[in-house]
Amino acid sequence: MTPRLAPAWRTTTWLNTPEPLTLERLRGKVILLHAFQMLCPGCVARGIPQAQRVAELFAGAPLAVVGLHTVFEHHEAMKLESLRAFLHEYRVKFPVGVDAPGEGGNPIPQTMDAYAMRGTPTTVLIDAQGRLRRQLFGVHDDLLLGAELQTLLLEAQAGPVSGVQRPATEVLPAAACDASGCAAPSR
């Protein structure tokens, strides 16, 4: 099954970025979209810290970590000024878009609806060509997320003919080991 293009984000406001972000602007980068609500316990305890770690650990890679504040409950408590304070207090540095309210009285925000998200937190992985590659409701396992991101980054590096470019492997002489430990070989 061929991955489909990720739906466009429908946002009203962007924080932590000078300009609104779009999938087109981020083309060529792998995207981790983290959908959250600031009053969601799983988002606060696990999802947002995970997205922050990804942003830090993959700094310099062609990877964009983007937050999507998608409010489907407690609308009055999660207004823009509260979100600004929340991002400041939790030291969230990655860009965060505010999902546009649902149309025609729909309590589900527009981007959440377009992606058929089941709730928050939701992790969405989009490849460098803008295709939706993975979507997971709930907290994503750190190790699995890292492996999936690395796979997408390697795909983004792959040339049309040459395949994935991997660094040359250096072979080092065996280390000397005894009961007290292993000494690294001298270079």
Tab-separated table of N, CA, C and O in Angstrom, residues 18 34 80 132 180 184:
chain	number	residue	atom	x	y	z
A	18	PRO	N	8.473	32.226	13.700
A	18	PRO	CA	8.141	33.555	13.167
A	18	PRO	C	7.081	33.515	12.066
A	18	PRO	O	6.403	34.509	11.835
A	34	HIS	N	3.264	16.253	16.824
A	34	HIS	CA	2.781	15.801	18.130
A	34	HIS	C	1.499	16.562	18.444
A	34	HIS	O	1.523	17.767	18.711
A	80	LEU	N	-5.827	30.657	23.992
A	80	LEU	CA	-4.486	30.984	23.505
A	80	LEU	C	-3.552	31.500	24.608
A	80	LEU	O	-2.396	31.075	24.684
A	132	LEU	N	2.038	10.617	4.728
A	132	LEU	CA	1.710	10.129	6.056
A	132	LEU	C	2.230	8.705	6.180
A	132	LEU	O	1.844	7.821	5.421
A	180	SER	N	38.695	-7.018	35.512
A	180	SER	CA	38.409	-5.674	35.998
A	180	SER	C	37.785	-4.778	34.953
A	180	SER	O	37.335	-3.683	35.253
A	184	ALA	N	40.093	0.303	26.134
A	184	ALA	CA	39.922	0.667	24.742
A	184	ALA	C	41.259	0.571	24.033
A	184	ALA	O	42.311	0.832	24.635
